[in-house]
Short mmCIF file of N, CA and C in Angstrom, two decimals:
data_model
loop_
_atom_site.label_atom_id
_atom_site.label_comp_id
_atom_site.label_asym_id
_atom_site.label_seq_id
_atom_site.Cartn_x
_atom_site.Cartn_y
_atom_site.Cartn_z
N UNK A 19 32.26 37.22 5.48
CA UNK A 19 31.43 36.43 6.11
C UNK A 19 30.66 35.33 5.36
N UNK A 20 29.90 36.05 4.14
CA UNK A 20 29.03 35.15 3.74
C UNK A 20 29.72 34.53 2.68
N UNK A 21 31.00 35.03 1.81
CA UNK A 21 31.81 34.07 0.90
C UNK A 21 32.03 32.79 1.50
N UNK A 22 32.71 33.20 2.73
CA UNK A 22 33.17 31.85 3.91
C UNK A 22 32.50 30.95 4.00
N UNK A 23 30.91 31.33 4.61
CA UNK A 23 30.00 30.43 5.02
C UNK A 23 29.62 29.66 3.82
N UNK A 24 29.21 29.77 2.45
CA UNK A 24 29.02 29.27 1.19
C UNK A 24 29.95 28.71 0.29
N UNK A 25 31.39 29.03 0.81
CA UNK A 25 32.01 28.19 -0.14
C UNK A 25 32.45 27.08 0.51
N UNK A 26 32.12 26.30 -0.99
CA UNK A 26 32.07 24.46 -0.65
C UNK A 26 33.48 24.42 -0.18
N UNK A 27 34.43 24.89 -0.34
CA UNK A 27 36.04 24.41 0.16
C UNK A 27 35.55 24.48 1.53
N UNK A 28 35.00 25.23 2.33
CA UNK A 28 34.74 25.39 3.90
C UNK A 28 34.13 23.88 4.47
N UNK A 29 34.72 23.40 5.47
CA UNK A 29 34.18 22.19 6.05
C UNK A 29 33.14 22.61 6.94
N UNK A 30 32.71 21.62 7.04
CA UNK A 30 31.44 21.75 8.31
C UNK A 30 31.33 21.86 9.68
N UNK A 31 32.99 21.32 9.98
CA UNK A 31 33.25 22.29 11.19
C UNK A 31 33.28 23.47 11.66
N UNK A 32 33.94 24.04 10.70
CA UNK A 32 34.42 25.30 10.48
C UNK A 32 32.56 26.33 10.63
N UNK A 33 31.86 25.76 9.46
CA UNK A 33 30.80 26.40 9.73
C UNK A 33 30.28 26.24 11.35
N UNK A 34 30.62 25.08 11.65
CA UNK A 34 29.82 24.82 13.24
C UNK A 34 30.88 25.88 14.17
N UNK A 35 31.66 25.72 13.74
CA UNK A 35 32.67 26.75 15.20
C UNK A 35 32.28 28.51 14.59
N UNK A 36 32.04 28.60 13.21
CA UNK A 36 31.33 30.00 12.89
C UNK A 36 30.08 30.17 14.01
N UNK A 37 28.93 29.15 13.76
CA UNK A 37 27.51 29.35 14.27
C UNK A 37 27.94 29.71 16.04
N UNK A 38 28.80 28.86 16.28
CA UNK A 38 28.84 28.83 17.25
C UNK A 38 29.29 30.27 18.09
N UNK A 39 30.25 30.86 17.48
CA UNK A 39 30.71 32.59 17.50
C UNK A 39 29.84 33.11 17.55
N UNK A 40 28.75 32.98 16.71
CA UNK A 40 27.75 34.33 16.24
C UNK A 40 26.71 34.33 17.23
N UNK A 41 26.03 33.33 17.65
CA UNK A 41 25.02 32.78 18.19
C UNK A 41 24.87 32.41 19.53
N UNK A 42 24.76 33.59 20.61
CA UNK A 42 24.78 32.92 21.99
C UNK A 42 23.68 31.90 22.71
N UNK A 43 22.44 31.81 22.17
CA UNK A 43 21.40 30.89 22.52
C UNK A 43 20.10 30.58 21.25
N UNK A 44 19.93 29.58 21.48
CA UNK A 44 18.36 29.67 20.42
C UNK A 44 17.36 29.05 21.45
N UNK A 45 15.64 29.74 21.34
CA UNK A 45 15.02 29.09 22.69
C UNK A 45 13.89 28.90 21.55
N UNK A 46 13.47 27.74 21.29
CA UNK A 46 12.56 26.63 20.62
C UNK A 46 11.04 26.79 21.07
N UNK A 47 10.12 27.09 21.27
CA UNK A 47 8.71 26.94 21.43
C UNK A 47 8.02 26.60 20.34
N UNK A 48 7.43 25.31 20.79
CA UNK A 48 6.39 24.38 19.99
C UNK A 48 5.23 24.75 20.09
N UNK A 49 3.93 25.38 19.50
CA UNK A 49 2.50 25.15 19.14
C UNK A 49 1.95 24.86 18.37
N UNK A 50 1.19 25.32 17.35
CA UNK A 50 0.93 25.22 16.18
C UNK A 50 1.69 25.14 15.07
N UNK A 51 2.50 26.21 15.61
CA UNK A 51 3.87 26.35 14.62
C UNK A 51 5.38 26.53 15.92
N UNK A 52 6.51 26.62 14.73
CA UNK A 52 7.53 26.36 16.01
C UNK A 52 8.01 27.44 15.94
N UNK A 53 8.53 28.06 17.16
CA UNK A 53 8.87 29.54 17.20
C UNK A 53 10.39 29.37 17.74
N UNK A 54 11.50 30.12 16.91
CA UNK A 54 12.63 30.12 17.37
C UNK A 54 13.15 31.36 17.70
N UNK A 55 13.61 31.34 19.02
CA UNK A 55 14.23 32.85 19.33
C UNK A 55 15.50 33.17 19.63
N UNK A 56 16.46 33.69 18.50
CA UNK A 56 18.04 33.63 18.07
C UNK A 56 18.45 34.45 18.97
N UNK A 57 19.51 34.74 19.55
CA UNK A 57 20.25 35.39 20.56
C UNK A 57 21.20 35.43 19.56
N UNK A 58 21.84 36.66 19.36
CA UNK A 58 23.09 36.66 18.66
C UNK A 58 24.12 36.93 19.65
N UNK A 59 25.75 37.24 19.28
CA UNK A 59 26.52 37.46 20.42
C UNK A 59 26.72 39.26 20.52
N UNK A 60 26.17 39.49 19.46
CA UNK A 60 26.32 40.96 19.18
C UNK A 60 25.18 41.50 20.23
N UNK A 61 24.11 41.13 20.52
CA UNK A 61 23.54 41.27 21.50
C UNK A 61 21.94 41.43 20.64
N UNK A 62 21.90 41.17 19.11
CA UNK A 62 20.52 41.59 18.88
C UNK A 62 19.48 40.12 18.75
N UNK A 63 18.50 40.34 18.66
CA UNK A 63 17.60 39.57 18.53
C UNK A 63 16.91 39.21 16.87
N UNK A 64 16.56 38.09 17.11
CA UNK A 64 15.42 37.23 15.68
C UNK A 64 14.83 36.29 16.18
N UNK A 65 13.77 36.83 15.49
CA UNK A 65 12.83 35.55 16.07
C UNK A 65 12.15 35.10 14.37
N UNK A 66 12.14 33.45 14.59
CA UNK A 66 11.67 32.79 13.19
C UNK A 66 10.39 32.30 13.29
N UNK A 67 9.70 32.05 12.86
CA UNK A 67 8.36 31.52 13.06
C UNK A 67 8.16 30.60 11.62
N UNK A 68 8.25 29.23 12.25
CA UNK A 68 7.83 28.18 11.38
C UNK A 68 6.93 26.91 10.98
N UNK A 69 6.64 26.78 10.45
CA UNK A 69 5.37 25.75 10.28
C UNK A 69 6.19 24.46 10.68
N UNK A 70 5.21 23.51 11.52
CA UNK A 70 5.56 22.61 12.16
C UNK A 70 5.76 21.10 10.88
N UNK A 71 6.84 20.68 10.64
CA UNK A 71 7.18 19.40 10.04
C UNK A 71 5.83 18.61 9.87
N UNK A 72 5.97 17.74 8.87
CA UNK A 72 4.72 17.04 8.23
C UNK A 72 5.37 15.45 8.96
N UNK A 73 4.44 14.64 9.73
CA UNK A 73 5.22 13.90 10.45
C UNK A 73 5.32 12.49 9.04
N UNK A 74 6.08 11.56 9.31
CA UNK A 74 6.11 10.51 8.14
C UNK A 74 4.91 10.03 7.47
N UNK A 75 3.97 9.59 8.03
CA UNK A 75 2.23 9.34 7.62
C UNK A 75 1.98 10.27 6.76
N UNK A 76 2.32 11.27 7.02
CA UNK A 76 1.52 12.72 6.40
C UNK A 76 1.80 13.08 5.40
N UNK A 77 3.71 12.38 5.00
CA UNK A 77 4.59 13.04 4.17
C UNK A 77 4.12 12.25 3.06
N UNK A 78 3.72 10.56 3.59
CA UNK A 78 3.98 9.54 2.81
C UNK A 78 2.21 9.34 2.33
N UNK A 79 1.68 10.32 2.82
CA UNK A 79 0.19 9.59 2.24
C UNK A 79 -0.54 10.17 0.99
N UNK A 80 -1.07 8.77 0.60
CA UNK A 80 -1.54 8.67 -0.88
C UNK A 80 -2.47 10.04 -1.34
N UNK A 81 -2.55 10.83 -2.05
CA UNK A 81 -3.60 11.75 -2.32
C UNK A 81 -4.98 11.24 -2.65
N UNK A 82 -5.53 12.28 -2.24
CA UNK A 82 -6.95 11.74 -2.13
C UNK A 82 -7.70 11.36 -3.86
N UNK A 83 -7.12 11.69 -4.93
CA UNK A 83 -7.43 11.81 -6.08
C UNK A 83 -7.17 10.61 -6.31
N UNK A 84 -6.01 9.88 -5.77
CA UNK A 84 -5.64 8.35 -6.41
C UNK A 84 -6.59 7.41 -5.36
N UNK A 85 -6.97 7.72 -4.98
CA UNK A 85 -7.71 6.68 -3.98
C UNK A 85 -9.23 6.45 -4.41
N UNK A 86 -9.48 8.10 -5.06
CA UNK A 86 -10.81 8.38 -5.88
C UNK A 86 -10.85 7.17 -7.35
N UNK A 87 -9.64 7.41 -7.56
CA UNK A 87 -9.30 6.43 -9.01
C UNK A 87 -9.64 5.48 -8.51
N UNK A 88 -8.96 4.96 -7.39
CA UNK A 88 -8.96 3.58 -7.24
C UNK A 88 -10.10 2.90 -6.89
N UNK A 89 -10.94 3.60 -6.35
CA UNK A 89 -12.36 3.38 -6.19
C UNK A 89 -13.49 2.85 -7.03
N UNK A 90 -13.22 4.28 -8.18
CA UNK A 90 -13.63 4.06 -9.55
C UNK A 90 -13.26 2.97 -10.15
N UNK A 91 -11.92 2.26 -9.81
CA UNK A 91 -11.80 1.60 -11.18
C UNK A 91 -12.03 -0.23 -10.66
N UNK A 92 -12.30 -0.09 -9.41
CA UNK A 92 -12.52 -1.24 -8.48
C UNK A 92 -13.68 -1.90 -9.16
N UNK A 93 -14.75 -1.16 -9.67
CA UNK A 93 -15.84 -1.61 -10.49
C UNK A 93 -15.12 -2.50 -11.41
N UNK A 94 -14.72 -2.32 -12.14
CA UNK A 94 -14.44 -3.51 -13.43
C UNK A 94 -13.22 -3.86 -13.58
N UNK A 95 -12.62 -3.71 -12.54
CA UNK A 95 -10.81 -3.98 -12.31
C UNK A 95 -10.22 -4.71 -11.10
N UNK A 96 -9.04 -5.89 -11.28
CA UNK A 96 -8.67 -6.08 -10.48
C UNK A 96 -7.56 -5.22 -10.08
N UNK A 97 -7.02 -5.95 -8.56
CA UNK A 97 -5.82 -5.04 -8.25
C UNK A 97 -4.37 -4.61 -9.21
N UNK A 98 -4.13 -5.97 -9.91
CA UNK A 98 -3.07 -5.51 -10.73
C UNK A 98 -3.34 -5.00 -11.89
N UNK A 99 -4.75 -5.22 -12.29
CA UNK A 99 -5.07 -3.97 -13.49
C UNK A 99 -5.31 -2.65 -13.39
N UNK A 100 -5.74 -2.15 -11.87
CA UNK A 100 -5.81 -1.05 -11.23
C UNK A 100 -4.27 -0.35 -11.35
N UNK A 101 -3.45 -1.06 -10.97
CA UNK A 101 -1.96 -0.47 -10.92
C UNK A 101 -1.19 -0.13 -12.23
N UNK A 102 -1.45 -0.86 -13.32
CA UNK A 102 -1.14 -1.17 -14.75
C UNK A 102 -2.03 0.50 -14.61
N UNK A 103 -3.15 0.68 -14.68
CA UNK A 103 -4.04 1.79 -15.27
C UNK A 103 -3.51 2.93 -14.77
N UNK A 104 -3.00 2.85 -13.25
CA UNK A 104 -2.47 3.94 -12.60
C UNK A 104 -1.43 4.65 -12.94
N UNK A 105 -0.56 3.53 -13.21
CA UNK A 105 0.89 3.44 -13.80
C UNK A 105 0.88 4.15 -15.64
N UNK A 106 -0.08 3.83 -16.29
CA UNK A 106 -0.57 4.73 -17.52
C UNK A 106 -0.77 5.88 -17.23
N UNK A 107 -1.54 6.04 -16.36
CA UNK A 107 -1.50 7.69 -16.02
C UNK A 107 -0.92 8.76 -15.76
N UNK A 108 0.67 8.10 -15.23
CA UNK A 108 1.53 8.90 -14.39
C UNK A 108 1.40 8.95 -13.15
N UNK A 109 0.84 8.08 -12.51
CA UNK A 109 0.44 8.81 -11.23
C UNK A 109 1.16 7.51 -10.19
N UNK A 110 1.51 8.08 -8.90
CA UNK A 110 2.24 7.25 -8.20
C UNK A 110 1.90 7.58 -6.75
N UNK A 111 2.55 6.60 -6.06
CA UNK A 111 2.03 6.41 -4.70
C UNK A 111 2.46 7.90 -3.75
N UNK A 112 2.17 7.50 -2.66
CA UNK A 112 2.36 9.00 -1.39
C UNK A 112 3.92 8.72 -1.59
N UNK A 113 4.71 7.81 -1.57
CA UNK A 113 6.12 7.71 -1.70
C UNK A 113 7.03 7.75 -3.17
N UNK A 114 6.09 8.45 -3.78
CA UNK A 114 6.64 8.69 -5.36
C UNK A 114 6.81 7.20 -6.03
N UNK A 115 6.34 6.51 -5.26
CA UNK A 115 6.74 5.10 -6.13
C UNK A 115 5.68 4.41 -7.43
N UNK A 116 6.05 3.73 -8.33
CA UNK A 116 4.86 3.20 -9.58
C UNK A 116 4.28 1.88 -8.37
N UNK A 117 2.81 1.85 -8.99
CA UNK A 117 1.72 1.22 -8.27
C UNK A 117 2.28 -0.09 -8.77
N UNK A 118 1.68 -1.47 -7.62
CA UNK A 118 1.85 -2.72 -8.09
C UNK A 118 0.77 -3.39 -7.65
N UNK A 119 0.18 -4.51 -7.62
CA UNK A 119 -0.97 -5.03 -7.24
C UNK A 119 -1.20 -5.23 -5.61
N UNK A 120 0.11 -5.15 -5.14
CA UNK A 120 0.22 -5.42 -3.23
C UNK A 120 -0.25 -4.36 -2.75
N UNK A 121 0.34 -2.99 -3.65
CA UNK A 121 -0.12 -1.73 -2.95
C UNK A 121 -1.14 -1.48 -3.41
N UNK A 122 -1.72 -1.24 -4.48
CA UNK A 122 -3.14 -1.07 -4.34
C UNK A 122 -3.81 -2.01 -3.64
N UNK A 123 -3.69 -3.30 -3.27
CA UNK A 123 -4.18 -3.94 -1.98
C UNK A 123 -4.51 -3.35 -0.83
N UNK A 124 -3.29 -2.72 -0.51
CA UNK A 124 -2.84 -2.01 1.07
C UNK A 124 -3.79 -1.01 0.84
N UNK A 125 -3.48 -0.36 -0.18
CA UNK A 125 -4.88 1.09 -0.24
C UNK A 125 -5.87 0.81 0.08
N UNK A 126 -6.44 -0.22 -0.65
CA UNK A 126 -7.86 -0.90 -1.10
C UNK A 126 -8.13 -1.18 0.79
N UNK A 127 -7.17 -1.95 1.25
CA UNK A 127 -7.91 -2.17 2.77
C UNK A 127 -7.55 -0.83 3.87
N UNK A 128 -6.56 -0.21 3.51
CA UNK A 128 -5.94 1.01 4.58
C UNK A 128 -7.51 1.81 4.34
N UNK A 129 -7.94 2.13 3.35
CA UNK A 129 -8.95 3.19 3.30
C UNK A 129 -10.05 2.93 3.26
N UNK A 130 -10.43 1.07 3.53
CA UNK A 130 -11.59 0.48 3.55
C UNK A 130 -12.30 0.55 2.67
N UNK A 131 -11.65 0.27 1.42
CA UNK A 131 -12.44 0.39 -0.09
C UNK A 131 -13.30 -0.79 -0.01
N UNK A 132 -14.98 -0.93 -0.60
CA UNK A 132 -14.95 -1.92 -1.06
C UNK A 132 -14.61 -2.89 -2.07
N UNK A 133 -14.36 -4.24 -1.50
CA UNK A 133 -13.45 -4.93 -2.71
C UNK A 133 -14.04 -5.27 -4.16
N UNK A 134 -13.39 -5.67 -4.76
CA UNK A 134 -14.11 -6.04 -5.93
C UNK A 134 -14.91 -7.56 -5.85
N UNK A 135 -14.77 -8.46 -5.06
CA UNK A 135 -15.62 -9.63 -4.88
C UNK A 135 -16.59 -9.12 -4.16
N UNK A 136 -17.05 -8.18 -3.05
CA UNK A 136 -17.91 -7.29 -2.60
C UNK A 136 -19.11 -6.75 -3.59
N UNK A 137 -18.40 -6.17 -4.41
CA UNK A 137 -18.81 -5.05 -5.19
C UNK A 137 -19.87 -6.34 -6.21
N UNK A 138 -19.36 -7.15 -6.63
CA UNK A 138 -19.49 -8.03 -7.62
C UNK A 138 -20.85 -8.64 -6.72
N UNK A 139 -20.28 -9.01 -5.89
CA UNK A 139 -21.36 -10.13 -4.84
C UNK A 139 -22.83 -9.20 -4.79
N UNK A 140 -22.31 -7.66 -4.48
CA UNK A 140 -23.75 -6.77 -4.37
C UNK A 140 -24.22 -6.39 -5.56
N UNK A 141 -23.89 -7.06 -6.69
CA UNK A 141 -24.73 -6.87 -8.01
C UNK A 141 -25.33 -8.27 -8.39
N UNK A 142 -25.53 -9.09 -7.56
CA UNK A 142 -25.94 -10.24 -7.61
C UNK A 142 -25.38 -11.39 -8.50
N UNK A 143 -23.93 -11.23 -8.54
CA UNK A 143 -23.12 -12.66 -8.84
C UNK A 143 -23.12 -13.73 -8.08
N UNK A 144 -22.92 -14.95 -8.49
CA UNK A 144 -22.97 -16.04 -7.79
C UNK A 144 -21.44 -16.38 -7.58
N UNK A 145 -20.95 -17.38 -6.56
CA UNK A 145 -19.91 -17.98 -6.34
C UNK A 145 -19.83 -19.25 -7.15
N UNK A 146 -18.73 -19.91 -7.76
CA UNK A 146 -18.80 -21.56 -8.76
C UNK A 146 -19.42 -22.46 -7.56
N UNK A 147 -19.75 -22.29 -5.89
CA UNK A 147 -20.38 -23.36 -5.39
C UNK A 147 -21.69 -22.97 -5.47
N UNK A 148 -22.35 -21.55 -5.51
CA UNK A 148 -23.82 -21.65 -5.44
C UNK A 148 -23.91 -21.48 -6.60
N UNK A 149 -23.35 -21.55 -8.01
CA UNK A 149 -24.10 -21.99 -9.36
C UNK A 149 -23.83 -23.23 -9.57
N UNK A 150 -23.22 -23.96 -9.11
CA UNK A 150 -22.80 -25.56 -8.70
C UNK A 150 -24.44 -25.80 -8.38
N UNK A 151 -24.22 -25.61 -7.19
CA UNK A 151 -25.91 -26.24 -6.48
C UNK A 151 -26.93 -25.96 -7.55
N UNK A 152 -27.05 -24.84 -7.67
CA UNK A 152 -28.03 -24.33 -8.82
C UNK A 152 -28.38 -25.09 -9.85
N UNK A 153 -26.75 -25.11 -10.65
CA UNK A 153 -27.33 -25.96 -11.71
C UNK A 153 -27.28 -27.67 -11.33
N UNK A 154 -27.31 -28.20 -10.42
CA UNK A 154 -27.03 -29.05 -9.82
C UNK A 154 -25.81 -30.18 -10.68
N UNK A 155 -24.65 -29.53 -10.78
CA UNK A 155 -23.41 -30.30 -10.93
C UNK A 155 -22.22 -29.85 -10.00
N UNK A 156 -21.35 -30.17 -10.53
CA UNK A 156 -19.87 -30.27 -9.43
C UNK A 156 -19.27 -28.61 -10.02
N UNK A 157 -18.61 -27.96 -8.97
CA UNK A 157 -18.09 -27.18 -9.45
C UNK A 157 -16.63 -27.14 -10.37
N UNK A 158 -15.91 -28.20 -10.83
CA UNK A 158 -14.95 -28.47 -11.37
C UNK A 158 -15.88 -28.56 -12.80
N UNK A 159 -16.93 -28.68 -13.17
CA UNK A 159 -17.82 -29.07 -14.23
C UNK A 159 -17.99 -27.11 -14.11
N UNK A 160 -18.51 -26.07 -13.41
CA UNK A 160 -18.34 -25.04 -13.72
C UNK A 160 -17.36 -24.03 -14.00
N UNK A 161 -16.42 -24.50 -13.77
CA UNK A 161 -14.74 -24.13 -13.89
C UNK A 161 -14.67 -24.33 -15.45
N UNK A 162 -14.98 -25.81 -15.75
CA UNK A 162 -14.78 -26.00 -17.20
C UNK A 162 -15.72 -25.47 -18.41
N UNK A 163 -17.05 -25.14 -18.11
CA UNK A 163 -18.08 -24.68 -18.73
C UNK A 163 -17.76 -23.30 -18.53
N UNK A 164 -17.43 -22.69 -18.07
CA UNK A 164 -16.62 -21.16 -18.22
C UNK A 164 -15.68 -21.22 -19.08
N UNK A 165 -14.38 -22.03 -18.64
CA UNK A 165 -13.23 -21.64 -19.62
C UNK A 165 -13.44 -22.20 -20.80
N UNK A 166 -14.70 -23.02 -21.19
CA UNK A 166 -15.40 -23.34 -22.61
C UNK A 166 -16.43 -22.41 -23.34
N UNK A 167 -16.42 -21.51 -22.35
CA UNK A 167 -17.32 -20.25 -22.83
C UNK A 167 -18.70 -20.16 -22.60
N UNK A 168 -18.98 -21.26 -22.17
CA UNK A 168 -20.59 -21.54 -21.92
C UNK A 168 -21.13 -20.86 -20.71
N UNK A 169 -20.36 -20.58 -19.94
CA UNK A 169 -20.92 -19.64 -18.90
C UNK A 169 -20.01 -18.49 -18.66
N UNK A 170 -20.50 -17.38 -18.76
CA UNK A 170 -19.81 -15.86 -18.27
C UNK A 170 -19.34 -15.68 -17.11
N UNK A 171 -18.23 -15.12 -16.47
CA UNK A 171 -17.68 -14.88 -15.61
C UNK A 171 -17.00 -13.67 -15.24
N UNK A 172 -16.63 -12.91 -14.11
CA UNK A 172 -15.90 -11.22 -13.92
C UNK A 172 -14.99 -11.87 -12.89
N UNK A 173 -13.88 -11.98 -13.53
CA UNK A 173 -12.61 -11.88 -12.15
C UNK A 173 -13.00 -11.12 -11.08
N UNK A 174 -12.33 -11.62 -9.86
CA UNK A 174 -12.69 -10.72 -8.90
C UNK A 174 -10.91 -10.90 -8.10
N UNK A 175 -10.33 -11.19 -9.06
CA UNK A 175 -9.04 -11.18 -8.48
C UNK A 175 -7.89 -11.28 -9.25
N UNK A 176 -6.59 -11.13 -9.15
CA UNK A 176 -5.30 -11.97 -10.06
C UNK A 176 -5.07 -13.01 -10.11
N UNK A 177 -5.95 -14.18 -9.43
CA UNK A 177 -5.54 -15.20 -9.70
C UNK A 177 -6.81 -15.96 -10.88
N UNK A 178 -7.45 -14.89 -11.28
CA UNK A 178 -8.23 -15.58 -12.18
C UNK A 178 -9.89 -15.76 -11.59
N UNK A 179 -9.95 -15.59 -10.46
CA UNK A 179 -10.83 -16.69 -9.80
C UNK A 179 -12.12 -15.72 -10.30
N UNK A 180 -13.41 -16.25 -10.45
CA UNK A 180 -14.47 -15.67 -11.28
C UNK A 180 -15.77 -15.65 -10.00
N UNK A 181 -16.73 -14.68 -10.40
CA UNK A 181 -18.36 -14.60 -10.01
C UNK A 181 -18.98 -14.94 -11.43
N UNK A 182 -20.27 -15.49 -11.23
CA UNK A 182 -20.82 -15.82 -12.31
C UNK A 182 -22.29 -14.88 -11.85
N UNK A 183 -22.86 -14.50 -13.39
CA UNK A 183 -24.38 -14.18 -13.07
C UNK A 183 -24.98 -15.51 -13.37
N UNK A 184 -26.46 -15.04 -12.76
CA UNK A 184 -27.12 -16.10 -13.14
C UNK A 184 -27.38 -16.38 -14.50
N UNK A 185 -27.19 -17.95 -14.73
CA UNK A 185 -27.68 -18.01 -16.49
C UNK A 185 -28.59 -18.01 -16.65
N UNK A 186 -29.78 -17.79 -16.57
CA UNK A 186 -30.84 -17.09 -17.07
C UNK A 186 -31.58 -18.41 -17.19
N UNK A 187 -32.77 -18.34 -18.17
CA UNK A 187 -33.48 -19.66 -18.34
C UNK A 187 -33.33 -20.86 -19.22
N UNK A 188 -32.08 -20.46 -19.35
CA UNK A 188 -31.49 -21.57 -20.77
C UNK A 188 -30.32 -21.63 -20.17
N UNK A 189 -29.64 -22.22 -19.09
CA UNK A 189 -28.50 -22.38 -18.42
C UNK A 189 -27.83 -23.76 -19.40
N UNK A 190 -26.80 -24.01 -19.26
CA UNK A 190 -25.60 -24.89 -20.06
C UNK A 190 -26.44 -25.97 -19.10
N UNK A 191 -26.47 -27.27 -19.63
CA UNK A 191 -26.57 -29.06 -19.05
C UNK A 191 -25.79 -29.72 -19.40
N UNK A 192 -25.67 -30.47 -18.55
CA UNK A 192 -24.77 -31.58 -18.91
C UNK A 192 -25.25 -32.69 -20.06
N UNK A 193 -24.16 -32.79 -21.02
CA UNK A 193 -24.67 -33.29 -22.27
C UNK A 193 -23.24 -34.88 -22.40
N UNK A 194 -23.92 -35.94 -21.72
CA UNK A 194 -22.52 -36.62 -22.08
C UNK A 194 -22.67 -36.90 -23.33
N UNK A 195 -20.98 -37.32 -23.74
CA UNK A 195 -20.56 -37.21 -25.42
C UNK A 195 -20.31 -36.21 -25.95
N UNK A 196 -20.84 -34.80 -25.73
CA UNK A 196 -20.84 -33.93 -26.73
C UNK A 196 -19.65 -32.97 -26.11
N UNK A 197 -18.63 -32.74 -27.13
CA UNK A 197 -17.31 -32.21 -27.06
C UNK A 197 -17.78 -30.69 -26.79
N UNK A 198 -16.94 -29.92 -25.52
CA UNK A 198 -17.30 -28.56 -25.04
C UNK A 198 -17.08 -28.08 -25.94
N UNK A 199 -16.17 -27.99 -26.59
CA UNK A 199 -15.74 -26.95 -28.20
C UNK A 199 -17.25 -27.17 -29.51
N UNK A 200 -18.00 -28.02 -29.02
CA UNK A 200 -19.25 -28.28 -30.14
C UNK A 200 -20.33 -27.75 -29.31
N UNK A 201 -20.32 -26.96 -27.91
CA UNK A 201 -21.53 -26.52 -27.68
C UNK A 201 -22.02 -24.74 -27.47
N UNK A 202 -23.09 -24.80 -27.55
CA UNK A 202 -23.31 -22.85 -27.88
C UNK A 202 -22.55 -22.11 -26.83
N UNK A 203 -21.77 -20.76 -27.08
CA UNK A 203 -20.90 -20.42 -26.02
C UNK A 203 -22.15 -19.24 -25.36
N UNK A 204 -21.64 -19.03 -24.20
CA UNK A 204 -22.46 -18.12 -23.37
C UNK A 204 -22.16 -16.44 -24.05
N UNK A 205 -23.52 -15.98 -24.01
CA UNK A 205 -23.60 -14.85 -24.93
C UNK A 205 -22.76 -13.71 -23.87
N UNK A 206 -21.67 -12.80 -24.72
CA UNK A 206 -20.66 -12.26 -23.72
C UNK A 206 -21.46 -10.76 -23.45
N UNK A 207 -21.07 -10.19 -22.22
CA UNK A 207 -21.70 -8.98 -22.30
C UNK A 207 -20.33 -7.86 -22.25
N UNK A 208 -20.81 -6.44 -23.02
CA UNK A 208 -19.14 -6.09 -23.30
C UNK A 208 -18.92 -5.21 -21.85
N UNK A 209 -17.72 -5.46 -21.44
CA UNK A 209 -17.19 -4.82 -20.11
C UNK A 209 -17.53 -3.51 -20.01
N UNK A 210 -17.86 -2.30 -19.37
CA UNK A 210 -17.66 -1.17 -18.49
C UNK A 210 -16.34 -0.88 -19.05
N UNK A 211 -15.75 0.66 -19.43
CA UNK A 211 -15.11 1.06 -19.22
C UNK A 211 -15.49 2.41 -18.63
N UNK A 212 -14.28 3.01 -18.01
CA UNK A 212 -14.21 4.51 -17.13
C UNK A 212 -13.08 4.99 -17.85
#
């Protein structure tokens, strides 16, 4: 019987016929575990005790270590940068897939992790609109000064949108007729790495 059942040439319909001949009935009880009481045609009884299978959401749940890594990396990196770092570390999602920007964003939102924008705001960084009002210039001027290196800025998303630290006592000012590349650059702070 054992050889017939495990023979690859035995079709599935024959295995089903054998099972119907051997098994009289099966009673399933579901509690904290699944209990299957099997009654065979010869009068013997067998009891199987099985754990409950995990639901789809539990099977695909992102490991806690990955969530903790994302939370830590949000201090200094955008979603796409985090995805690259996690992939370099060999980590995968709950479905065993490599990370990408949108997957990191979804995990961040699902687990209610504080966004990079909010973390930078908590550190006192200003939006371009707030900084423009503070320096009495237009927002496009803030953007130009940042691109020219006259203002520091930290990216908070993958579209290169930035928040800006307070420029201090000697901020850049409008100098008509002076090219931006001839002006003093902002002092840059080293980016923290973890």
